[in-house]
């Protein structure tokens, strides 16, 4: 059995001044009342105007080359911006998917026409994407997708249903993984990716309500949706290879352990104000902070590997598995050590409100981006096969 390693990665010197710029901008935004910080806002906080303001400052599409409207900066500089946005609980959901993984996928697999059309819009914060991978009765087992792509004159007809599609009710486009050849002995063969207009004829989007009553997940039904040849992503039949590379971007970022960061910050502040908080509570919170720093090093290591052109799928799966369980443990610790009743209608910056919202959002933490059971299977296969 082989081990899985996370080589240490260091942020570039320019990251310090960049972090200061982002923090000052976010403080001004909050002071001006443009949005209210919240937990889990990277999927639930949709604010297109805020995304456009980030685009104007050059903080979207940071790693996209300048010839496609991006900033041509490093992945670790982008990491700093993303980390600050998440820590502030900023409403980043509108651009999140497009900036995190659509842009890199288009750069790697997209046609020149696709790059010219989509990438400048993504960098300006004007073009929003969702992900069409999971399906009913298939869950995170992507090789079992049943959405069918049938060849027709000038393109393809897509038929099937996608589920847990975050932001599809607001986004303009989504990547769809579909079976373009009959299922054979190799389940990974015969899959292709398509760039689908969410407003095209035959597309039905049905929001799925969360426990809070809000919705960011969706069911998306494709009823013979026509997709022209120029909207095939990459090579026909290469979908499995493309998707598995894309998932490393989806699973390893700081959003996988910072969804409840504001709750942790509120808990620390709450305990600091209690004269009798006790050593047990302090030790429990201290352990959480130590784990947070470890997860950050793991995530930074994967970001550096991705920037170097590697495909650290196993390490990314570990970050998401450990990180999403960590997010839930923050909630459990808050319930345990803070004598506060969760209240979704309490003051926006209160521990009671953040605890309530985190609790109501938490069932989705270990599901989105691939269930933890699927991720552990990926890690187990890699260890047994000697894959690093």
mmCIF file of C-alpha atoms in Angstrom:
data_model
loop_
_atom_site.group_PDB
_atom_site.id
_atom_site.type_symbol
_atom_site.label_atom_id
_atom_site.label_comp_id
_atom_site.label_asym_id
_atom_site.label_seq_id
_atom_site.Cartn_x
_atom_site.Cartn_y
_atom_site.Cartn_z
ATOM 1 C CA UNK A 1 0.000 0.000 0.000
ATOM 2 C CA UNK A 2 1.334 3.451 -0.925
ATOM 3 C CA UNK A 3 0.889 6.687 1.003
ATOM 4 C CA UNK A 4 -0.753 9.899 -0.217
ATOM 5 C CA UNK A 5 1.408 12.969 0.186
ATOM 6 C CA UNK A 6 0.666 16.685 0.481
ATOM 7 C CA UNK A 7 3.898 18.609 -0.272
ATOM 8 C CA UNK A 8 3.936 21.987 1.491
ATOM 9 C CA UNK A 9 3.173 24.974 -0.721
ATOM 10 C CA UNK A 10 4.088 28.571 0.055
ATOM 11 C CA UNK A 11 2.084 31.612 -0.967
ATOM 12 C CA UNK A 12 3.963 34.106 -3.172
ATOM 13 C CA UNK A 13 5.299 37.334 -1.536
ATOM 14 C CA UNK A 14 2.754 39.468 -3.400
ATOM 15 C CA UNK A 15 -0.039 37.570 -1.643
ATOM 16 C CA UNK A 16 0.276 39.717 1.492
ATOM 17 C CA UNK A 17 -0.561 43.015 -0.215
ATOM 18 C CA UNK A 18 -3.274 41.325 -2.293
ATOM 19 C CA UNK A 19 -4.890 39.927 0.850
ATOM 20 C CA UNK A 20 -4.903 43.418 2.369
ATOM 21 C CA UNK A 21 -6.606 44.879 -0.719
ATOM 22 C CA UNK A 22 -9.323 42.239 -0.668
ATOM 23 C CA UNK A 23 -9.978 42.634 3.058
ATOM 24 C CA UNK A 24 -10.282 46.401 2.755
ATOM 25 C CA UNK A 25 -12.696 46.034 -0.169
ATOM 26 C CA UNK A 26 -14.861 43.529 1.726
ATOM 27 C CA UNK A 27 -14.952 45.711 4.845
ATOM 28 C CA UNK A 28 -16.118 48.655 2.701
ATOM 29 C CA UNK A 29 -18.813 46.488 1.102
ATOM 30 C CA UNK A 30 -20.184 45.389 4.477
ATOM 31 C CA UNK A 31 -19.961 48.901 5.928
ATOM 32 C CA UNK A 32 -21.958 50.209 2.958
ATOM 33 C CA UNK A 33 -24.643 47.596 3.635
ATOM 34 C CA UNK A 34 -24.342 46.023 0.182
ATOM 35 C CA UNK A 35 -24.666 42.496 1.622
ATOM 36 C CA UNK A 36 -24.809 40.683 4.947
ATOM 37 C CA UNK A 37 -22.082 38.121 5.757
ATOM 38 C CA UNK A 38 -23.427 34.606 6.199
ATOM 39 C CA UNK A 39 -22.485 30.947 6.454
ATOM 40 C CA UNK A 40 -22.383 28.692 3.382
ATOM 41 C CA UNK A 41 -22.789 31.638 1.012
ATOM 42 C CA UNK A 42 -20.522 30.181 -1.657
ATOM 43 C CA UNK A 43 -23.532 28.199 -2.882
ATOM 44 C CA UNK A 44 -26.481 30.061 -1.371
ATOM 45 C CA UNK A 45 -25.410 33.717 -1.651
ATOM 46 C CA UNK A 46 -26.296 34.681 -5.228
ATOM 47 C CA UNK A 47 -25.493 38.348 -5.954
ATOM 48 C CA UNK A 48 -24.707 39.069 -9.606
ATOM 49 C CA UNK A 49 -23.913 42.742 -8.901
ATOM 50 C CA UNK A 50 -21.273 41.722 -6.350
ATOM 51 C CA UNK A 51 -19.755 39.278 -8.853
ATOM 52 C CA UNK A 52 -19.504 42.065 -11.433
ATOM 53 C CA UNK A 53 -17.786 44.307 -8.885
ATOM 54 C CA UNK A 54 -15.220 41.560 -8.268
ATOM 55 C CA UNK A 55 -14.748 41.258 -12.022
ATOM 56 C CA UNK A 56 -14.120 45.001 -12.319
ATOM 57 C CA UNK A 57 -11.319 44.659 -9.761
ATOM 58 C CA UNK A 58 -9.710 41.764 -11.617
ATOM 59 C CA UNK A 59 -10.561 39.198 -8.937
ATOM 60 C CA UNK A 60 -12.441 36.821 -11.233
ATOM 61 C CA UNK A 61 -10.754 34.808 -13.951
ATOM 62 C CA UNK A 62 -7.454 35.554 -12.251
ATOM 63 C CA UNK A 63 -5.690 32.543 -13.811
ATOM 64 C CA UNK A 64 -7.270 33.029 -17.249
ATOM 65 C CA UNK A 65 -4.673 34.367 -19.731
ATOM 66 C CA UNK A 66 -4.964 38.042 -20.612
ATOM 67 C CA UNK A 67 -5.741 37.275 -24.280
ATOM 68 C CA UNK A 68 -9.036 35.756 -23.067
ATOM 69 C CA UNK A 69 -9.896 38.662 -20.780
ATOM 70 C CA UNK A 70 -8.374 37.238 -17.595
ATOM 71 C CA UNK A 71 -5.589 38.495 -15.358
ATOM 72 C CA UNK A 72 -2.885 35.911 -16.077
ATOM 73 C CA UNK A 73 -2.059 35.615 -12.385
ATOM 74 C CA UNK A 74 -1.071 32.522 -10.401
ATOM 75 C CA UNK A 75 -3.377 29.916 -8.864
ATOM 76 C CA UNK A 76 -2.013 30.740 -5.402
ATOM 77 C CA UNK A 77 -2.843 34.431 -5.827
ATOM 78 C CA UNK A 78 -6.371 33.373 -6.739
ATOM 79 C CA UNK A 79 -6.361 31.150 -3.630
ATOM 80 C CA UNK A 80 -5.764 34.198 -1.439
ATOM 81 C CA UNK A 81 -8.728 36.070 -2.936
ATOM 82 C CA UNK A 82 -11.013 33.043 -2.628
ATOM 83 C CA UNK A 83 -9.956 32.445 0.960
ATOM 84 C CA UNK A 84 -10.767 36.028 1.953
ATOM 85 C CA UNK A 85 -14.161 35.932 0.213
ATOM 86 C CA UNK A 86 -15.103 32.727 2.024
ATOM 87 C CA UNK A 87 -13.835 33.894 5.409
ATOM 88 C CA UNK A 88 -15.934 37.050 5.049
ATOM 89 C CA UNK A 89 -19.073 35.069 4.170
ATOM 90 C CA UNK A 90 -19.425 37.035 0.930
ATOM 91 C CA UNK A 91 -22.211 36.236 -1.608
ATOM 92 C CA UNK A 92 -20.087 34.555 -4.283
ATOM 93 C CA UNK A 93 -22.479 31.880 -5.578
ATOM 94 C CA UNK A 94 -23.245 33.567 -8.921
ATOM 95 C CA UNK A 95 -19.723 33.273 -10.319
ATOM 96 C CA UNK A 96 -18.417 30.427 -8.168
ATOM 97 C CA UNK A 97 -18.710 27.453 -10.540
ATOM 98 C CA UNK A 98 -17.635 29.413 -13.613
ATOM 99 C CA UNK A 99 -14.572 30.902 -11.899
ATOM 100 C CA UNK A 100 -13.548 27.720 -10.071
ATOM 101 C CA UNK A 101 -13.823 25.013 -12.708
ATOM 102 C CA UNK A 102 -15.588 26.086 -15.906
ATOM 103 C CA UNK A 103 -12.815 28.479 -16.858
ATOM 104 C CA UNK A 104 -9.980 25.958 -16.297
ATOM 105 C CA UNK A 105 -11.946 23.260 -18.168
ATOM 106 C CA UNK A 106 -12.538 25.541 -21.148
ATOM 107 C CA UNK A 107 -8.854 26.451 -21.202
ATOM 108 C CA UNK A 108 -7.862 22.791 -21.209
ATOM 109 C CA UNK A 109 -10.532 21.211 -23.390
ATOM 110 C CA UNK A 110 -12.531 23.978 -25.042
ATOM 111 C CA UNK A 111 -12.363 25.063 -28.680
ATOM 112 C CA UNK A 112 -10.925 28.460 -29.553
ATOM 113 C CA UNK A 113 -14.454 29.720 -30.280
ATOM 114 C CA UNK A 114 -15.645 28.526 -26.860
ATOM 115 C CA UNK A 115 -12.717 30.217 -25.124
ATOM 116 C CA UNK A 116 -13.257 33.491 -26.964
ATOM 117 C CA UNK A 117 -16.987 33.466 -26.202
ATOM 118 C CA UNK A 118 -17.095 32.340 -22.570
ATOM 119 C CA UNK A 119 -13.826 33.267 -20.852
ATOM 120 C CA UNK A 120 -14.028 37.089 -21.107
ATOM 121 C CA UNK A 121 -17.618 36.951 -19.824
ATOM 122 C CA UNK A 122 -16.563 34.746 -16.891
ATOM 123 C CA UNK A 123 -13.733 37.151 -16.005
ATOM 124 C CA UNK A 124 -16.166 40.098 -16.053
ATOM 125 C CA UNK A 125 -18.579 38.278 -13.729
ATOM 126 C CA UNK A 126 -21.334 38.206 -16.339
ATOM 127 C CA UNK A 127 -21.519 34.506 -17.254
ATOM 128 C CA UNK A 128 -22.693 31.918 -14.730
ATOM 129 C CA UNK A 129 -22.431 28.134 -14.972
ATOM 130 C CA UNK A 130 -23.853 25.090 -13.183
ATOM 131 C CA UNK A 131 -22.654 21.468 -13.225
ATOM 132 C CA UNK A 132 -24.711 18.625 -14.724
ATOM 133 C CA UNK A 133 -23.103 15.482 -13.340
ATOM 134 C CA UNK A 134 -25.216 13.785 -10.611
ATOM 135 C CA UNK A 135 -28.421 11.973 -11.558
ATOM 136 C CA UNK A 136 -31.386 10.418 -9.728
ATOM 137 C CA UNK A 137 -30.645 6.823 -8.617
ATOM 138 C CA UNK A 138 -26.981 7.335 -9.567
ATOM 139 C CA UNK A 139 -25.872 9.929 -7.053
ATOM 140 C CA UNK A 140 -22.150 10.552 -7.250
ATOM 141 C CA UNK A 141 -21.393 7.404 -9.286
ATOM 142 C CA UNK A 142 -20.696 9.328 -12.477
ATOM 143 C CA UNK A 143 -19.944 6.236 -14.560
ATOM 144 C CA UNK A 144 -23.577 5.185 -14.173
ATOM 145 C CA UNK A 145 -25.066 8.312 -15.776
ATOM 146 C CA UNK A 146 -28.086 7.567 -17.953
ATOM 147 C CA UNK A 147 -28.511 10.919 -19.675
ATOM 148 C CA UNK A 148 -28.293 10.080 -23.374
ATOM 149 C CA UNK A 149 -26.743 12.084 -26.214
ATOM 150 C CA UNK A 150 -28.053 10.988 -29.625
ATOM 151 C CA UNK A 151 -26.313 12.093 -32.812
ATOM 152 C CA UNK A 152 -28.482 14.243 -35.109
ATOM 153 C CA UNK A 153 -27.719 16.488 -38.040
ATOM 154 C CA UNK A 154 -25.555 19.401 -36.899
ATOM 155 C CA UNK A 155 -25.265 18.286 -33.302
ATOM 156 C CA UNK A 156 -26.772 16.148 -30.548
ATOM 157 C CA UNK A 157 -30.093 15.620 -28.741
ATOM 158 C CA UNK A 158 -29.764 15.249 -24.961
ATOM 159 C CA UNK A 159 -32.366 13.386 -22.920
ATOM 160 C CA UNK A 160 -32.192 12.697 -19.194
ATOM 161 C CA UNK A 161 -32.365 14.221 -15.733
ATOM 162 C CA UNK A 162 -29.687 15.842 -13.591
ATOM 163 C CA UNK A 163 -30.114 16.523 -9.886
ATOM 164 C CA UNK A 164 -28.414 18.489 -7.092
ATOM 165 C CA UNK A 165 -27.490 21.030 -9.778
ATOM 166 C CA UNK A 166 -26.546 24.084 -7.730
ATOM 167 C CA UNK A 167 -27.544 27.449 -9.169
ATOM 168 C CA UNK A 168 -29.203 26.069 -12.320
ATOM 169 C CA UNK A 169 -32.289 28.233 -11.671
ATOM 170 C CA UNK A 170 -30.095 31.347 -11.916
ATOM 171 C CA UNK A 171 -27.206 30.382 -14.236
ATOM 172 C CA UNK A 172 -27.200 30.705 -18.024
ATOM 173 C CA UNK A 173 -25.221 27.551 -18.920
ATOM 174 C CA UNK A 174 -24.183 24.186 -17.562
ATOM 175 C CA UNK A 175 -21.769 21.401 -18.445
ATOM 176 C CA UNK A 176 -23.615 18.120 -18.976
ATOM 177 C CA UNK A 177 -22.001 14.691 -18.795
ATOM 178 C CA UNK A 178 -23.942 12.304 -21.048
ATOM 179 C CA UNK A 179 -23.548 8.860 -22.601
ATOM 180 C CA UNK A 180 -22.835 9.381 -26.308
ATOM 181 C CA UNK A 181 -22.216 5.682 -27.051
ATOM 182 C CA UNK A 182 -24.074 2.557 -25.830
ATOM 183 C CA UNK A 183 -22.953 1.231 -22.455
ATOM 184 C CA UNK A 184 -20.309 -1.484 -22.870
ATOM 185 C CA UNK A 185 -18.048 -3.433 -20.549
ATOM 186 C CA UNK A 186 -16.007 -0.308 -19.773
ATOM 187 C CA UNK A 187 -18.449 2.022 -17.980
ATOM 188 C CA UNK A 188 -15.995 4.904 -18.328
ATOM 189 C CA UNK A 189 -15.978 4.783 -22.118
ATOM 190 C CA UNK A 190 -18.537 6.486 -24.368
ATOM 191 C CA UNK A 191 -19.164 9.528 -22.166
ATOM 192 C CA UNK A 192 -18.992 13.098 -23.490
ATOM 193 C CA UNK A 193 -19.394 16.621 -22.113
ATOM 194 C CA UNK A 194 -21.685 19.261 -23.598
ATOM 195 C CA UNK A 195 -22.121 22.992 -22.943
ATOM 196 C CA UNK A 196 -25.885 23.398 -22.618
ATOM 197 C CA UNK A 197 -27.918 26.612 -22.629
ATOM 198 C CA UNK A 198 -30.173 26.416 -19.558
ATOM 199 C CA UNK A 199 -32.766 28.500 -21.399
ATOM 200 C CA UNK A 200 -32.880 26.266 -24.484
ATOM 201 C CA UNK A 201 -36.111 24.567 -25.586
ATOM 202 C CA UNK A 202 -36.615 21.282 -23.750
ATOM 203 C CA UNK A 203 -34.826 22.333 -20.533
ATOM 204 C CA UNK A 204 -36.913 22.340 -17.337
ATOM 205 C CA UNK A 205 -35.353 23.509 -14.056
ATOM 206 C CA UNK A 206 -37.083 22.618 -10.784
ATOM 207 C CA UNK A 207 -35.605 24.148 -7.579
ATOM 208 C CA UNK A 208 -35.260 21.831 -4.559
ATOM 209 C CA UNK A 209 -36.018 23.572 -1.275
ATOM 210 C CA UNK A 210 -33.573 23.411 1.623
ATOM 211 C CA UNK A 211 -34.676 23.141 5.253
ATOM 212 C CA UNK A 212 -34.447 26.956 5.363
ATOM 213 C CA UNK A 213 -37.106 27.245 2.643
ATOM 214 C CA UNK A 214 -34.552 28.712 0.227
ATOM 215 C CA UNK A 215 -33.236 26.802 -2.784
ATOM 216 C CA UNK A 216 -29.921 26.487 -4.536
ATOM 217 C CA UNK A 217 -30.080 22.824 -5.563
ATOM 218 C CA UNK A 218 -32.163 21.940 -8.624
ATOM 219 C CA UNK A 219 -33.448 19.088 -10.693
ATOM 220 C CA UNK A 220 -32.830 19.741 -14.403
ATOM 221 C CA UNK A 221 -34.789 17.745 -16.993
ATOM 222 C CA UNK A 222 -33.437 17.555 -20.543
ATOM 223 C CA UNK A 223 -36.170 16.563 -22.995
ATOM 224 C CA UNK A 224 -34.520 16.134 -26.385
ATOM 225 C CA UNK A 225 -32.472 19.327 -25.989
ATOM 226 C CA UNK A 226 -30.552 20.169 -29.170
ATOM 227 C CA UNK A 227 -26.863 20.976 -28.644
ATOM 228 C CA UNK A 228 -24.906 22.074 -31.734
ATOM 229 C CA UNK A 229 -21.555 20.474 -32.527
ATOM 230 C CA UNK A 230 -19.717 23.649 -31.546
ATOM 231 C CA UNK A 231 -20.968 23.186 -27.964
ATOM 232 C CA UNK A 232 -19.341 19.781 -27.460
ATOM 233 C CA UNK A 233 -16.620 20.227 -24.823
ATOM 234 C CA UNK A 234 -13.376 18.503 -25.790
ATOM 235 C CA UNK A 235 -13.355 15.206 -27.635
ATOM 236 C CA UNK A 236 -16.467 13.049 -28.087
ATOM 237 C CA UNK A 237 -16.044 9.991 -25.857
ATOM 238 C CA UNK A 238 -13.423 11.633 -23.615
ATOM 239 C CA UNK A 239 -15.924 12.795 -20.989
ATOM 240 C CA UNK A 240 -14.752 10.544 -18.179
ATOM 241 C CA UNK A 241 -11.128 11.696 -18.399
ATOM 242 C CA UNK A 242 -12.162 15.346 -18.631
ATOM 243 C CA UNK A 243 -14.629 15.161 -15.728
ATOM 244 C CA UNK A 244 -12.277 13.403 -13.338
ATOM 245 C CA UNK A 245 -9.648 16.098 -13.955
ATOM 246 C CA UNK A 246 -12.301 18.799 -13.391
ATOM 247 C CA UNK A 247 -13.339 17.267 -10.080
ATOM 248 C CA UNK A 248 -9.938 18.010 -8.535
ATOM 249 C CA UNK A 249 -10.796 21.727 -8.849
ATOM 250 C CA UNK A 250 -14.257 21.111 -7.393
ATOM 251 C CA UNK A 251 -13.233 19.078 -4.355
ATOM 252 C CA UNK A 252 -10.033 20.626 -3.043
ATOM 253 C CA UNK A 253 -10.745 24.325 -2.604
ATOM 254 C CA UNK A 254 -11.113 26.156 0.734
ATOM 255 C CA UNK A 255 -14.910 26.183 0.318
ATOM 256 C CA UNK A 256 -14.770 22.536 1.447
ATOM 257 C CA UNK A 257 -13.798 23.553 4.975
ATOM 258 C CA UNK A 258 -14.741 27.249 5.276
ATOM 259 C CA UNK A 259 -18.540 27.041 4.813
ATOM 260 C CA UNK A 260 -18.972 27.417 8.576
ATOM 261 C CA UNK A 261 -15.911 29.573 9.256
ATOM 262 C CA UNK A 262 -18.045 32.538 10.362
ATOM 263 C CA UNK A 263 -19.753 30.287 12.903
ATOM 264 C CA UNK A 264 -16.354 29.269 14.298
ATOM 265 C CA UNK A 265 -15.310 32.930 14.495
ATOM 266 C CA UNK A 266 -18.550 33.805 16.306
ATOM 267 C CA UNK A 267 -18.064 30.884 18.697
ATOM 268 C CA UNK A 268 -14.543 32.023 19.580
ATOM 269 C CA UNK A 269 -15.817 35.564 20.198
ATOM 270 C CA UNK A 270 -18.719 34.270 22.294
ATOM 271 C CA UNK A 271 -16.467 32.141 24.507
ATOM 272 C CA UNK A 272 -13.961 34.972 24.893
ATOM 273 C CA UNK A 273 -16.734 37.067 26.431
ATOM 274 C CA UNK A 274 -17.725 34.341 28.914
ATOM 275 C CA UNK A 275 -15.919 34.562 32.236
ATOM 276 C CA UNK A 276 -16.654 30.884 32.956
ATOM 277 C CA UNK A 277 -16.223 29.331 29.502
ATOM 278 C CA UNK A 278 -13.942 26.695 30.973
ATOM 279 C CA UNK A 279 -10.900 24.746 29.897
ATOM 280 C CA UNK A 280 -12.928 22.038 28.133
ATOM 281 C CA UNK A 281 -14.534 24.527 25.747
ATOM 282 C CA UNK A 282 -11.183 26.206 25.108
ATOM 283 C CA UNK A 283 -9.550 22.855 24.340
ATOM 284 C CA UNK A 284 -12.362 21.881 21.977
ATOM 285 C CA UNK A 285 -12.184 25.134 20.023
ATOM 286 C CA UNK A 286 -8.383 24.985 20.017
ATOM 287 C CA UNK A 287 -8.523 21.533 18.438
ATOM 288 C CA UNK A 288 -10.863 22.858 15.735
ATOM 289 C CA UNK A 289 -8.505 25.726 14.918
ATOM 290 C CA UNK A 290 -5.548 23.322 14.693
ATOM 291 C CA UNK A 291 -7.475 21.120 12.272
ATOM 292 C CA UNK A 292 -8.475 24.164 10.240
ATOM 293 C CA UNK A 293 -4.826 25.061 9.724
ATOM 294 C CA UNK A 294 -3.995 21.497 8.702
ATOM 295 C CA UNK A 295 -6.824 21.449 6.164
ATOM 296 C CA UNK A 296 -5.606 24.758 4.774
ATOM 297 C CA UNK A 297 -2.136 23.313 4.176
ATOM 298 C CA UNK A 298 -3.658 20.281 2.454
ATOM 299 C CA UNK A 299 -5.829 22.471 0.229
ATOM 300 C CA UNK A 300 -2.926 24.783 -0.636
ATOM 301 C CA UNK A 301 -0.849 21.758 -1.583
ATOM 302 C CA UNK A 302 -3.519 20.589 -4.030
ATOM 303 C CA UNK A 303 -3.850 24.103 -5.478
ATOM 304 C CA UNK A 304 -0.101 24.179 -6.137
ATOM 305 C CA UNK A 305 -0.216 20.734 -7.745
ATOM 306 C CA UNK A 306 -3.087 21.782 -10.031
ATOM 307 C CA UNK A 307 -1.177 24.911 -11.016
ATOM 308 C CA UNK A 308 1.775 22.680 -11.938
ATOM 309 C CA UNK A 309 -0.417 20.695 -14.316
ATOM 310 C CA UNK A 310 -0.793 17.648 -12.077
ATOM 311 C CA UNK A 311 -4.088 15.811 -11.416
ATOM 312 C CA UNK A 312 -4.144 15.164 -7.632
ATOM 313 C CA UNK A 313 -7.584 13.482 -7.590
ATOM 314 C CA UNK A 314 -6.842 11.392 -4.502
ATOM 315 C CA UNK A 315 -5.594 14.338 -2.469
ATOM 316 C CA UNK A 316 -8.605 16.414 -3.578
ATOM 317 C CA UNK A 317 -10.969 13.654 -2.460
ATOM 318 C CA UNK A 318 -9.288 13.606 0.951
ATOM 319 C CA UNK A 319 -9.596 17.391 1.350
ATOM 320 C CA UNK A 320 -13.317 17.222 0.678
ATOM 321 C CA UNK A 321 -13.959 14.198 2.881
ATOM 322 C CA UNK A 322 -12.063 15.559 5.888
ATOM 323 C CA UNK A 323 -13.064 19.178 5.238
ATOM 324 C CA UNK A 324 -16.827 18.684 5.020
ATOM 325 C CA UNK A 325 -16.852 16.565 8.174
ATOM 326 C CA UNK A 326 -14.862 19.329 9.866
ATOM 327 C CA UNK A 327 -17.544 21.871 8.884
ATOM 328 C CA UNK A 328 -20.165 19.747 10.616
ATOM 329 C CA UNK A 329 -17.998 19.296 13.707
ATOM 330 C CA UNK A 330 -17.862 23.088 14.128
ATOM 331 C CA UNK A 331 -21.658 23.049 14.336
ATOM 332 C CA UNK A 332 -21.630 20.203 16.849
ATOM 333 C CA UNK A 333 -19.054 22.024 18.984
ATOM 334 C CA UNK A 334 -21.106 25.230 18.936
ATOM 335 C CA UNK A 335 -24.198 23.349 20.083
ATOM 336 C CA UNK A 336 -22.178 21.665 22.816
ATOM 337 C CA UNK A 337 -20.132 24.454 24.367
ATOM 338 C CA UNK A 338 -22.202 27.613 23.741
ATOM 339 C CA UNK A 339 -25.398 28.009 25.744
ATOM 340 C CA UNK A 340 -27.149 29.635 22.790
ATOM 341 C CA UNK A 341 -30.448 28.667 21.219
ATOM 342 C CA UNK A 342 -30.236 28.636 17.379
ATOM 343 C CA UNK A 343 -32.454 31.349 15.903
ATOM 344 C CA UNK A 344 -32.602 31.981 12.141
ATOM 345 C CA UNK A 345 -34.233 35.368 12.727
ATOM 346 C CA UNK A 346 -31.676 36.686 15.232
ATOM 347 C CA UNK A 347 -29.328 39.588 14.445
ATOM 348 C CA UNK A 348 -27.308 38.953 11.238
ATOM 349 C CA UNK A 349 -23.936 38.805 13.002
ATOM 350 C CA UNK A 350 -25.114 36.812 16.020
ATOM 351 C CA UNK A 351 -23.957 33.347 17.016
ATOM 352 C CA UNK A 352 -27.609 32.249 17.294
ATOM 353 C CA UNK A 353 -28.370 33.123 13.661
ATOM 354 C CA UNK A 354 -25.175 31.613 12.248
ATOM 355 C CA UNK A 355 -25.675 28.438 14.282
ATOM 356 C CA UNK A 356 -29.247 28.102 13.011
ATOM 357 C CA UNK A 357 -28.320 28.633 9.353
ATOM 358 C CA UNK A 358 -25.287 26.333 9.546
ATOM 359 C CA UNK A 359 -27.381 23.601 11.123
ATOM 360 C CA UNK A 360 -30.071 23.854 8.446
ATOM 361 C CA UNK A 361 -27.532 23.824 5.599
ATOM 362 C CA UNK A 362 -25.339 21.071 7.046
ATOM 363 C CA UNK A 363 -27.100 17.992 5.566
ATOM 364 C CA UNK A 364 -25.728 18.970 2.155
ATOM 365 C CA UNK A 365 -22.092 19.442 3.166
ATOM 366 C CA UNK A 366 -20.992 15.837 2.656
ATOM 367 C CA UNK A 367 -23.251 15.271 -0.375
ATOM 368 C CA UNK A 368 -22.383 18.060 -2.791
ATOM 369 C CA UNK A 369 -19.351 17.535 -4.997
ATOM 370 C CA UNK A 370 -19.512 13.766 -4.465
ATOM 371 C CA UNK A 371 -20.634 11.948 -1.350
ATOM 372 C CA UNK A 372 -17.999 11.072 1.208
ATOM 373 C CA UNK A 373 -18.650 7.352 0.603
ATOM 374 C CA UNK A 374 -17.715 7.791 -3.072
ATOM 375 C CA UNK A 375 -14.632 9.808 -2.111
ATOM 376 C CA UNK A 376 -13.426 7.138 0.298
ATOM 377 C CA UNK A 377 -13.774 4.607 -2.495
ATOM 378 C CA UNK A 378 -11.529 6.777 -4.681
ATOM 379 C CA UNK A 379 -8.925 6.985 -1.919
ATOM 380 C CA UNK A 380 -9.088 3.262 -1.179
ATOM 381 C CA UNK A 381 -8.614 2.324 -4.837
ATOM 382 C CA UNK A 382 -5.686 4.725 -5.145
ATOM 383 C CA UNK A 383 -3.978 3.306 -2.068
ATOM 384 C CA UNK A 384 -4.481 -0.290 -3.129
ATOM 385 C CA UNK A 385 -3.325 0.428 -6.686
ATOM 386 C CA UNK A 386 -0.289 2.405 -5.575
ATOM 387 C CA UNK A 387 -1.601 5.576 -7.217
ATOM 388 C CA UNK A 388 -0.393 8.818 -5.673
#
